[in-house]
Coordinates of N, CA and C and ligand atoms in Angstrom, one line a residue:
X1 N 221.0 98.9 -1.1 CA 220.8 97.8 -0.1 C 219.9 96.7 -0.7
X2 N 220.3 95.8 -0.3 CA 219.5 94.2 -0.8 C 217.9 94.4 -0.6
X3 N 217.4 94.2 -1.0 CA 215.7 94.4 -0.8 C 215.1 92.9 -0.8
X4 N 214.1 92.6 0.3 CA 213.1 91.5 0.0 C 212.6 91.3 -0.7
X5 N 211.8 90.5 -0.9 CA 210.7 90.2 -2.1 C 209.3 91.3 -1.5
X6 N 209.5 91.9 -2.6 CA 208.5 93.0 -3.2 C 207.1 92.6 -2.1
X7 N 206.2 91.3 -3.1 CA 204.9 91.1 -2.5 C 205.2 89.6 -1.8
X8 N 206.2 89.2 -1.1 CA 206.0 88.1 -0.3 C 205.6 88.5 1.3
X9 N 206.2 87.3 1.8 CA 205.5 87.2 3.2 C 206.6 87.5 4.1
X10 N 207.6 87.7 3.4 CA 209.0 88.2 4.4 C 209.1 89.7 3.9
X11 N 209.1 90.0 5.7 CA 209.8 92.0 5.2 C 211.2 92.4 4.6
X12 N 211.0 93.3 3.9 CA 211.8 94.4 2.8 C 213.6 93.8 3.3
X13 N 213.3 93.9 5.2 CA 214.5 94.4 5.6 C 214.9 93.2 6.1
X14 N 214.6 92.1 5.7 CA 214.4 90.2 6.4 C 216.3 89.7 6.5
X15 N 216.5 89.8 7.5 CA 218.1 89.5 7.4 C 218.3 88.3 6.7
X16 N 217.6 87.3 6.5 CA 217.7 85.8 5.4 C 217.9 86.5 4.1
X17 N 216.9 87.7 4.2 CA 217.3 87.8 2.3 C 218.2 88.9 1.8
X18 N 219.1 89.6 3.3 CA 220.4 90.1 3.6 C 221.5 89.4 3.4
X19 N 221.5 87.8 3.9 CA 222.6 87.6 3.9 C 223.3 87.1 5.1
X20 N 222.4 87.9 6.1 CA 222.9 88.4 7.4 C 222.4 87.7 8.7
X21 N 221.8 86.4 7.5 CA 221.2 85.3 9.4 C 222.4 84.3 9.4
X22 N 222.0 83.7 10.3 CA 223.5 83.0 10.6 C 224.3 82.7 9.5
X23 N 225.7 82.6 10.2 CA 226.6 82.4 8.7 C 227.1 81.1 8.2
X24 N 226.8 80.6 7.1 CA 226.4 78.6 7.2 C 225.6 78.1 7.2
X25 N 224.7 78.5 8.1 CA 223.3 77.8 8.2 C 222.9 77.7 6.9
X26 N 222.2 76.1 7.2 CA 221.5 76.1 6.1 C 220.1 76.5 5.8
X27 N 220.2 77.2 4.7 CA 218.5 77.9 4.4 C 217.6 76.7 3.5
X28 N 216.4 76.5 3.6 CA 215.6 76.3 3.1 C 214.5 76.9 3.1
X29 N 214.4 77.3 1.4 CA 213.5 77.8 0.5 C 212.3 77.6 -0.2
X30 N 210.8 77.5 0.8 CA 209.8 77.1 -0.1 C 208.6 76.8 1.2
X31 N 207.7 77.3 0.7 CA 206.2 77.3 1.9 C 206.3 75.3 1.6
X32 N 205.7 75.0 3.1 CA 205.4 73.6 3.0 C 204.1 73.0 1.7
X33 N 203.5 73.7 1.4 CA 202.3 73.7 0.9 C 203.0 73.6 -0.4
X34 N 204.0 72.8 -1.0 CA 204.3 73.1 -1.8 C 205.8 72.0 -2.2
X35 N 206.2 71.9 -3.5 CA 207.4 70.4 -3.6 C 208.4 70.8 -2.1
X36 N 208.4 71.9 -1.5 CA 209.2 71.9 -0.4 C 209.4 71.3 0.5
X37 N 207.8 70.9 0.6 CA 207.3 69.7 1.8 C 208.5 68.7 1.9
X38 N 209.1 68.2 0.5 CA 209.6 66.8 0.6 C 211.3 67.3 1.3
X39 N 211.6 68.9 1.1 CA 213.1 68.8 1.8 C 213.0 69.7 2.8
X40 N 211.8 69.6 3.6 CA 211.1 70.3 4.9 C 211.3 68.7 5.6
X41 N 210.7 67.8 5.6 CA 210.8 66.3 5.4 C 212.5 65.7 6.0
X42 N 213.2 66.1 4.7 CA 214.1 65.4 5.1 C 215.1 66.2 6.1
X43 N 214.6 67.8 6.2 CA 216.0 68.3 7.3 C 215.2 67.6 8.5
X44 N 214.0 67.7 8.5 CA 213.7 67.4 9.9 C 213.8 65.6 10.5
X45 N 214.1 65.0 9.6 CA 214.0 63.6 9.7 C 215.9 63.5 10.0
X46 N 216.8 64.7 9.7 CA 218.2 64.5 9.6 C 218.8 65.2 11.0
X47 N 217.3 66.4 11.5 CA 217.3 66.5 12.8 C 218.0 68.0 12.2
X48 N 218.6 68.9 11.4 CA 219.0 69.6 11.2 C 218.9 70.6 11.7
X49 N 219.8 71.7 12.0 CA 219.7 73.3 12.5 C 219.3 74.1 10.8
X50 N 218.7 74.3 10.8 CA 217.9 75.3 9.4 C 217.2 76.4 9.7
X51 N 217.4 77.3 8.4 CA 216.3 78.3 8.8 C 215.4 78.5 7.1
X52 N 214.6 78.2 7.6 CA 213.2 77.9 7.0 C 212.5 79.7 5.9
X53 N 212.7 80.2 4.8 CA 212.5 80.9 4.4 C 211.0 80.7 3.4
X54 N 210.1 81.4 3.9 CA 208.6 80.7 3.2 C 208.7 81.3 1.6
X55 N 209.5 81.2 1.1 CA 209.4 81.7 -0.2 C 207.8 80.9 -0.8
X56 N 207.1 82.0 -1.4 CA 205.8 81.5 -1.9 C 206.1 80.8 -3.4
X57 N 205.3 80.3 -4.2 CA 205.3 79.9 -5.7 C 203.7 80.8 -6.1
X58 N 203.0 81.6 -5.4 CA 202.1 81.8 -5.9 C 202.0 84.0 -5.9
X59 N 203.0 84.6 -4.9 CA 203.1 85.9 -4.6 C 204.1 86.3 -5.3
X60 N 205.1 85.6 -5.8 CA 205.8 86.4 -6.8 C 207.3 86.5 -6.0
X61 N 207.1 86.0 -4.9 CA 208.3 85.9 -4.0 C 209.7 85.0 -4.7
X62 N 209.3 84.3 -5.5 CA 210.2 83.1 -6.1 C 210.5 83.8 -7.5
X63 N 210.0 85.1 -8.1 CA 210.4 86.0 -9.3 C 211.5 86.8 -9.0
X64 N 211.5 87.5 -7.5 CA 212.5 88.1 -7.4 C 213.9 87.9 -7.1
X65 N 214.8 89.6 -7.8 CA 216.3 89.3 -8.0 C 216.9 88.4 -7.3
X66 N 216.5 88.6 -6.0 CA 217.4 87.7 -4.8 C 217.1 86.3 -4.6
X67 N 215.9 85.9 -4.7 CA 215.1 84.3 -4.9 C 216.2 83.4 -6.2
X68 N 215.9 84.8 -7.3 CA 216.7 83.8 -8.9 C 217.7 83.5 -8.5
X69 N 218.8 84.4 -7.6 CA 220.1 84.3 -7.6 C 220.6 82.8 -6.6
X70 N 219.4 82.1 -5.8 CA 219.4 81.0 -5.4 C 219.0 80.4 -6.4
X71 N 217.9 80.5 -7.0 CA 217.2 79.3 -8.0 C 217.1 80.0 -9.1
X72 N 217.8 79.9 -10.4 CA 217.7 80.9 -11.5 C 215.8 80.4 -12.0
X73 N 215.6 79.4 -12.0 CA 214.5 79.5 -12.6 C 212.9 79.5 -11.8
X74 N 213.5 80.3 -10.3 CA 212.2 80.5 -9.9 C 211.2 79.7 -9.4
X75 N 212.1 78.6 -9.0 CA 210.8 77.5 -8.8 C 211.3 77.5 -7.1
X76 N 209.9 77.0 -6.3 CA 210.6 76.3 -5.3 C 210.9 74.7 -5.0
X77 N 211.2 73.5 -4.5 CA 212.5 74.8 -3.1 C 213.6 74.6 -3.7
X78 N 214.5 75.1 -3.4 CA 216.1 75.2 -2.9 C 216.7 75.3 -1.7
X79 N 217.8 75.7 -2.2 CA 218.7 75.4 -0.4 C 219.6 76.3 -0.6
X80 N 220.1 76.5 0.4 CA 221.9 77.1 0.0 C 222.2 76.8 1.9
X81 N 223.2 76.1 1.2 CA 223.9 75.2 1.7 C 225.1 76.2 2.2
X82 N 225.6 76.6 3.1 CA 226.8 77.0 3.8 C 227.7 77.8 1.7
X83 N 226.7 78.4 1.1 CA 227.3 79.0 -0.2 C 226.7 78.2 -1.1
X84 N 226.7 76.7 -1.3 CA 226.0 75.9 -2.0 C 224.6 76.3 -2.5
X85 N 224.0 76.6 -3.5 CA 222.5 77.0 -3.6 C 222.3 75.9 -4.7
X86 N 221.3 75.0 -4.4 CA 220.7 73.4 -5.1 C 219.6 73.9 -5.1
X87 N 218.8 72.9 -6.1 CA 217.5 73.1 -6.7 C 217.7 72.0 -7.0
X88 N 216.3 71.5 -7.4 CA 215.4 70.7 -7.9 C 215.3 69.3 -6.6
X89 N 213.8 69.2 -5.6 CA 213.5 68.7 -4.6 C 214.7 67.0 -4.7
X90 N 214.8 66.1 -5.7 CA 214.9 64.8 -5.3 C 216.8 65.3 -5.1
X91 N 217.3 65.9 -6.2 CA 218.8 66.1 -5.9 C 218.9 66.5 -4.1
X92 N 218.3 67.9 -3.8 CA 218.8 68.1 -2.8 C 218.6 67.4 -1.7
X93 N 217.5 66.3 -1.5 CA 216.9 65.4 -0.8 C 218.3 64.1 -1.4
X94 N 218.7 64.3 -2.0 CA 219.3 63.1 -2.4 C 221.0 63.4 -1.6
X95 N 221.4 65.1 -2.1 CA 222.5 65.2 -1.7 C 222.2 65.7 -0.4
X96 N 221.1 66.0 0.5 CA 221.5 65.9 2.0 C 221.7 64.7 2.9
X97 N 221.0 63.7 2.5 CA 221.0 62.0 3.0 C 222.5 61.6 2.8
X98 N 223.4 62.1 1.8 CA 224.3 62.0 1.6 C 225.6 62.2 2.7
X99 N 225.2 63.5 2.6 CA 226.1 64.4 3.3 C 225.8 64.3 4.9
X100 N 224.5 63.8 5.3 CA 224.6 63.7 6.6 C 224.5 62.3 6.9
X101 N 224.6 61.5 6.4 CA 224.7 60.0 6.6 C 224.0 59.6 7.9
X102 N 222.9 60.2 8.6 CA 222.2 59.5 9.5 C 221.1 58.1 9.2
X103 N 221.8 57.6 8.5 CA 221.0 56.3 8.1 C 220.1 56.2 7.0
X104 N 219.5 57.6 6.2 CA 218.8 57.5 5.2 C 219.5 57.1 4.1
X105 N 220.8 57.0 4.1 CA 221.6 57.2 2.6 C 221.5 56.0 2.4
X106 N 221.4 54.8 1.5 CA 221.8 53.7 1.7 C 223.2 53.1 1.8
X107 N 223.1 51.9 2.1 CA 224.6 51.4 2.5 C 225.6 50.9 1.8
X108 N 224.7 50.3 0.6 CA 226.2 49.8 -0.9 C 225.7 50.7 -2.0
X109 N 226.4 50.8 -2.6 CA 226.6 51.4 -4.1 C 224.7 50.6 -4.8
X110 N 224.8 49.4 -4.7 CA 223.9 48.8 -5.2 C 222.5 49.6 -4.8
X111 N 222.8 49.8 -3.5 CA 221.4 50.3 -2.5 C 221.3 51.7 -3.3
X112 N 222.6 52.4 -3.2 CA 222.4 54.0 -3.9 C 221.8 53.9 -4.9
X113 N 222.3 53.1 -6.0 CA 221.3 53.0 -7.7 C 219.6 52.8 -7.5
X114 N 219.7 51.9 -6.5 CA 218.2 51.8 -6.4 C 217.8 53.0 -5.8
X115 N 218.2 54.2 -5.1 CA 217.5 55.1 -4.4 C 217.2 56.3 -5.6
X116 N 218.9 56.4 -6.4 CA 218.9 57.0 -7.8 C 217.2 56.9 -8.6
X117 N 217.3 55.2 -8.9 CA 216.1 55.0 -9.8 C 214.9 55.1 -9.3
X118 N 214.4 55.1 -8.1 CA 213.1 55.0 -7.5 C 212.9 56.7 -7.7
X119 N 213.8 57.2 -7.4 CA 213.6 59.1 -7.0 C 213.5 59.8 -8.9
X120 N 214.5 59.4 -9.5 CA 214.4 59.1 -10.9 C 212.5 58.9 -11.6
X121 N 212.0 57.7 -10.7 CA 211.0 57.2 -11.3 C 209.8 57.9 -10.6
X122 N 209.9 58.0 -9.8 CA 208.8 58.8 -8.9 C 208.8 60.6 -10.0
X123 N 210.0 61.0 -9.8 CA 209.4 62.3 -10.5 C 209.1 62.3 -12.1
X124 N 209.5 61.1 -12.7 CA 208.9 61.0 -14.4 C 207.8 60.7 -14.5
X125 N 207.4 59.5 -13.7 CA 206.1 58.0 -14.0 C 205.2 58.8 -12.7
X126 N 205.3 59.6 -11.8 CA 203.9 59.3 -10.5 C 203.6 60.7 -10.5
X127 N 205.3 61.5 -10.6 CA 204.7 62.9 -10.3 C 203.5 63.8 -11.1
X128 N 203.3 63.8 -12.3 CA 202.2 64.6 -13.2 C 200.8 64.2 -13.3
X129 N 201.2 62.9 -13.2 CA 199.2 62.6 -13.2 C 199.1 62.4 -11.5
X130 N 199.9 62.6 -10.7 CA 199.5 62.1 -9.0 C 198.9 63.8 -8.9
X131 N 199.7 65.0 -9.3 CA 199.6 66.1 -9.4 C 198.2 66.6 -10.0
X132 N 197.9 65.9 -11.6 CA 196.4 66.0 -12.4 C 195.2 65.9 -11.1
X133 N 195.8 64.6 -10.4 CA 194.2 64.3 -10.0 C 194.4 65.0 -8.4
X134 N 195.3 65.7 -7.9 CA 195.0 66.6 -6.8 C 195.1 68.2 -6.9
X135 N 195.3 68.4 -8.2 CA 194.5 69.6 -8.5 C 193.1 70.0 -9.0
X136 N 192.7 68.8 -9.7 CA 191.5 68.8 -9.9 C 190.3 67.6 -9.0
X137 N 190.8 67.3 -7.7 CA 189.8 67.3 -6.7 C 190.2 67.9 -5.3
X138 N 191.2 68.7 -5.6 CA 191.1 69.8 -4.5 C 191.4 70.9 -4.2
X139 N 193.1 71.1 -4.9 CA 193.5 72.4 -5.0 C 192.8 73.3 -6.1
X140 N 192.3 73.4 -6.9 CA 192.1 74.5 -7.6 C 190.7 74.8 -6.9
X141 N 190.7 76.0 -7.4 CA 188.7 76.4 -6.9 C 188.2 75.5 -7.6
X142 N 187.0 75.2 -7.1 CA 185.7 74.5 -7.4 C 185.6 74.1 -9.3
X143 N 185.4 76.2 -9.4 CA 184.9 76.2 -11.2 C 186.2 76.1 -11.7
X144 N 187.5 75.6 -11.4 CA 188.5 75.4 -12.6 C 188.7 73.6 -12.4
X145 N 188.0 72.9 -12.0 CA 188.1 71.5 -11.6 C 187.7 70.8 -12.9
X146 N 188.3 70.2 -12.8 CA 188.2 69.0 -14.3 C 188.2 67.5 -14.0
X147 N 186.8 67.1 -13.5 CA 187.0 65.6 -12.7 C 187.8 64.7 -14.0
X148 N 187.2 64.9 -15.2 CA 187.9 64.1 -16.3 C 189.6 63.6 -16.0
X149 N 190.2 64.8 -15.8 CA 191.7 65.1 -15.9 C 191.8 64.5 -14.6
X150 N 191.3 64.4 -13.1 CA 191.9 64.0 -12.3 C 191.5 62.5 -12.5
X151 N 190.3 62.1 -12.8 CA 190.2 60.5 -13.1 C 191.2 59.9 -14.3
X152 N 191.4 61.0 -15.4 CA 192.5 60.6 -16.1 C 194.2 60.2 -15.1
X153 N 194.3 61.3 -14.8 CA 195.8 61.0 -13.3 C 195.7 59.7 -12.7
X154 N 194.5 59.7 -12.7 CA 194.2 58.3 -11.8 C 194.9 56.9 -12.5
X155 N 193.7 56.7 -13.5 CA 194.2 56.0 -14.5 C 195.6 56.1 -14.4
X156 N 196.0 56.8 -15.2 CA 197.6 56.7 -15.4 C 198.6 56.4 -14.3
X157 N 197.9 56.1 -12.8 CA 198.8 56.1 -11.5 C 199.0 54.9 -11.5
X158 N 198.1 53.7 -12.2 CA 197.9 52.5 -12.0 C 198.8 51.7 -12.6
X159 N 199.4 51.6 -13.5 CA 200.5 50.8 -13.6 C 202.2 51.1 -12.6
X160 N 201.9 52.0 -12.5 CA 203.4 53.0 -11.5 C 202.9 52.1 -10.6
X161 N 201.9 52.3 -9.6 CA 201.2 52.2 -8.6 C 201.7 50.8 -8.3
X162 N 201.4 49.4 -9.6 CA 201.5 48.1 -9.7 C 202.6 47.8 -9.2
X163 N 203.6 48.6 -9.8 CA 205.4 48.2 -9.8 C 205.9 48.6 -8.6
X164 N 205.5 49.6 -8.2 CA 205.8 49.5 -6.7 C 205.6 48.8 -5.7
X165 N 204.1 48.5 -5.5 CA 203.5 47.6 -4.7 C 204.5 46.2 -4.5
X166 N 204.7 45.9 -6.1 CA 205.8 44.5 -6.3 C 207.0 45.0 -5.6
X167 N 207.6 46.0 -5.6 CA 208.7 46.7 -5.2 C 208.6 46.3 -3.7
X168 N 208.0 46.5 -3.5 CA 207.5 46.8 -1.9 C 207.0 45.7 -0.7
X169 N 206.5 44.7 -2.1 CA 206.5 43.5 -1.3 C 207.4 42.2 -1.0
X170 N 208.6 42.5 -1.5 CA 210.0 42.4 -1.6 C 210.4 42.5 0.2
X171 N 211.0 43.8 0.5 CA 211.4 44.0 1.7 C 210.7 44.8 2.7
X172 N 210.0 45.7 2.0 CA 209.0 46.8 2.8 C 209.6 48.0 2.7
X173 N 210.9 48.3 1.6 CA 211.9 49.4 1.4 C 212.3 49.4 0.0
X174 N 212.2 50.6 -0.4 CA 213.0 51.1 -1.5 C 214.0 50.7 -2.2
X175 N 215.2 50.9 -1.3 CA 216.5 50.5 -1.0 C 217.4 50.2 0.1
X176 N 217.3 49.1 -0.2 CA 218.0 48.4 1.4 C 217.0 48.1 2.1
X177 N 217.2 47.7 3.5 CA 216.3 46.9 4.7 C 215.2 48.1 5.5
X178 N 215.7 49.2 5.0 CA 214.8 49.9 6.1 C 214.6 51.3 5.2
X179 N 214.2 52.2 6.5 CA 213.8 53.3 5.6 C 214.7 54.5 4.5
X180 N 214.9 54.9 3.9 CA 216.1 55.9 3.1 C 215.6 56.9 2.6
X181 N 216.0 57.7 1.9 CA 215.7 58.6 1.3 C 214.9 58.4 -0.1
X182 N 215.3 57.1 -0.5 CA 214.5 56.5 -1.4 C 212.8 56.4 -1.1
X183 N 212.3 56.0 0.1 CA 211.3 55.6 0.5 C 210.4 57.3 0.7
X184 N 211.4 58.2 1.1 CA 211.0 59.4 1.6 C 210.8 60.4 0.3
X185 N 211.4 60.0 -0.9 CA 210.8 60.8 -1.9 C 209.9 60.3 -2.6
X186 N 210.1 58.8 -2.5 CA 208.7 58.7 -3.2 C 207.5 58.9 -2.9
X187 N 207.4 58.7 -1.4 CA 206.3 58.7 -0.5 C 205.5 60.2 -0.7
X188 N 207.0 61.4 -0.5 CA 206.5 62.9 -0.4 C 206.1 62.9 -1.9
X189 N 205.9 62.1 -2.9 CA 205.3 62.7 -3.7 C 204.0 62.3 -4.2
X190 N 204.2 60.7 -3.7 CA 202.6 59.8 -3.5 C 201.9 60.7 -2.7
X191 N 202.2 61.0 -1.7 CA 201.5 61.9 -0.6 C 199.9 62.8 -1.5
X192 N 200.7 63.2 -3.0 CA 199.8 63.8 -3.7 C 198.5 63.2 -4.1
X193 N 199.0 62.1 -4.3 CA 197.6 60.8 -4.5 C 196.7 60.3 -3.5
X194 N 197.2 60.5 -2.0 CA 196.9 60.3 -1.3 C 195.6 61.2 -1.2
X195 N 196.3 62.3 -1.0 CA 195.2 63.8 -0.6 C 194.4 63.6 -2.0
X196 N 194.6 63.3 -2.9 CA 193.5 63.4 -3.7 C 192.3 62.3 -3.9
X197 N 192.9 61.4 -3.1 CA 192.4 60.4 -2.2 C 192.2 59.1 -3.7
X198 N 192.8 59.1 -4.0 CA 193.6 58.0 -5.3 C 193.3 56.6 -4.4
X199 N 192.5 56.0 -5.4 CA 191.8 54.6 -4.5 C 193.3 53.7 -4.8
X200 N 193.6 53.4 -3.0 CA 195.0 52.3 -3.1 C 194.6 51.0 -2.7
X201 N 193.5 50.3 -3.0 CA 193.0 49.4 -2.1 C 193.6 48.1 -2.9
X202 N 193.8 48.3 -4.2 CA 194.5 47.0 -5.2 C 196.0 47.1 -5.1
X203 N 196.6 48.2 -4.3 CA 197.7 47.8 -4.0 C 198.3 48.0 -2.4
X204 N 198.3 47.1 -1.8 CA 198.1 46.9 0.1 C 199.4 47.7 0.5
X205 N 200.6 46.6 -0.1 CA 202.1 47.0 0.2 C 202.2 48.5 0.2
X206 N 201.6 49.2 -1.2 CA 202.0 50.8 -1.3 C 200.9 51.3 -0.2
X207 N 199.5 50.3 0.1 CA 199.0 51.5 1.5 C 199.9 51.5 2.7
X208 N 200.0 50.6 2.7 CA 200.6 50.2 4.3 C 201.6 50.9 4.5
X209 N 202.3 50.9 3.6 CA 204.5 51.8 3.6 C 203.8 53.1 3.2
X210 N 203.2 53.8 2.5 CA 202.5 55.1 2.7 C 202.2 55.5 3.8
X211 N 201.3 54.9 4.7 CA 200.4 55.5 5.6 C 202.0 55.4 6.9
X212 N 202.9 54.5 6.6 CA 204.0 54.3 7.6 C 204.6 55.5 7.7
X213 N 205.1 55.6 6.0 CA 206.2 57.0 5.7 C 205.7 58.3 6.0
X214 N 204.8 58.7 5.8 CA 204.4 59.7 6.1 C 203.9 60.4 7.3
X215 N 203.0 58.6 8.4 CA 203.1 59.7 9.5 C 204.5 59.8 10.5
X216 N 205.7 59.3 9.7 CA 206.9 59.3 10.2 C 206.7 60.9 11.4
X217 N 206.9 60.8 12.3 CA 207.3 62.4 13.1 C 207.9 63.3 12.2
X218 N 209.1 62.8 11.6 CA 209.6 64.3 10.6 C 208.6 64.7 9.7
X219 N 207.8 64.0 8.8 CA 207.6 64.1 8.1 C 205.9 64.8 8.4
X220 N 205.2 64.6 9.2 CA 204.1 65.0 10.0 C 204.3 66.7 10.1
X221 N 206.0 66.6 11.0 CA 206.2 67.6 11.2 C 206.3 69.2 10.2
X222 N 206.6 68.2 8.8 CA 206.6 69.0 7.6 C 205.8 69.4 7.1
X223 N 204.7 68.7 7.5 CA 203.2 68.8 6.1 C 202.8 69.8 6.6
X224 N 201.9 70.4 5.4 CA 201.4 71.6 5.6 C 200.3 71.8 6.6
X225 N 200.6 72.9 7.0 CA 199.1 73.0 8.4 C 198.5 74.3 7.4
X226 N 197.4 75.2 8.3 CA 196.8 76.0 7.3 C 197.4 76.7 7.1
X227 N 197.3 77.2 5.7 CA 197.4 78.6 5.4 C 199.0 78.8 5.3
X228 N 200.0 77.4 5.6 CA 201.0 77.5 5.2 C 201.7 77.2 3.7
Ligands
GSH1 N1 211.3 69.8 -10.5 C1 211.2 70.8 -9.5 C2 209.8 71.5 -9.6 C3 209.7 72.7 -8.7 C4 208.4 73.4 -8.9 O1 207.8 73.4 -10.0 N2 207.9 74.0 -7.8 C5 206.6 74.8 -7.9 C6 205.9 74.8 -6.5 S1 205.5 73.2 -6.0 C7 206.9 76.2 -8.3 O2 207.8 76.8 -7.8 N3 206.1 76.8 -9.2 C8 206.2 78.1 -9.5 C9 206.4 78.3 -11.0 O3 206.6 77.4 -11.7 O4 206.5 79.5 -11.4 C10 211.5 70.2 -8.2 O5 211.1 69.1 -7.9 O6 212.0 70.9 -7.3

């Protein structure tokens, strides 16, 4: 018989990690408190029927047999899609906007490349040092904090930081006239800078469309509450 994850937070006998919860539905894989936020985010902004599986990244729940055979390498989130199993946050955020065309996707080919490169550039240029400086002023315990390393993230957020703001003071969008999926990955990942509370005062455009995108309802409705 299929077994749950050993030391997670779902039981032995969890029909999701049977096989045996609805047939199609789409699963998503990964505690909010964690890159899942950003495709917690987008089912709820696409209004989706999902079922939400808290796979941890820290109990070992994302090591086991059944976890890899969604995501061979263990990370979260993923999806499995009606058989489909995707990984890596900006693809499947990229190919659900797609697939559900409720207005996030953009509207020309032109609009698509720009959603490609922003999502592209957010996870090379923002994501590692936005990550530096919110683990070391808040997530880790106290004695593993390294103000250096998060003032170093800092630093380094500031020229990304620049080029957006310019981005941004353009139309008030990513790609195209309004909001997309472009706007929603970059944001879920600024988010990091935010909570680490990354001084944005020299760039207005990126406060203002931050503080917009994120308290979006879906997106509110994604963020982590406690202890999730
Ligand atoms: N590039 C991947 C990164 C996924 C990732 O590193 N997720 C973390 C949690 S936020 C994880 O699962 N870490 C556990 C590990 O690396 O063992 C994505 O964007 O989906």
């Amino acid at each position: 018989m299929t077994r749950g994850p050993e030391q997670g937070i779902l039981p032995a006998d969890d029909k999701l990690w049977q096989g045996q919860g609805a047939m199609g539905k789409l699963k998503v894989y990964g505690v909010p408190r964690s890159r899942a936020y950003r495709v917690l985010w987008m089912v709820n902004e696409l209004g989706l029927d999902y079922e939400h599986v808290p796979v941890h990244f820290g109990d070992g729940s994302a090591k086991t047999a059944e976890y890899l055979a969604v995501n061979p390498n263990g990370r979260i989130p993923a999806i499995d899609d009606d058989g489909l199993k995707l990984w890596e946050s900006m693809a499947i955020n990229l190919y659900l906007a797609k697939k559900h065309d409720k207005g996030l996707w953009p509207k020309t080919i032109e609009d698509e490349a720009q959603a490609l490169q922003w999502s592209f550039w957010a996870i090379t240029e923002v994501e590692k040092p936005a990550l530096a400086a919110l683990l070391h002023r808040m997530f880790l315990p106290e004695d593993m904090r390294d103000p250096r390393l998060a003032d170093e993230g800092e630093q380094q957020l500031q020229q990304p930081l620049k080029v957006l703001d310019q981005a941004l003071a353009k139309t008030g969008y990513l790609a195209g006239a309004s909001f997309t999926v472009a706007d929603l990955n970059v944001a879920s990942i600024l988010s990091w800078a935010r909570l680490a509370r990354v001084d944005l005062s020299a760039f207005p455009h990126v406060k203002q469309w931050l503080t917009a995108a994120l308290g979006r309802p879906a997106g509110e409705k994604a963020a982590p509450k406690r202890a999730s």
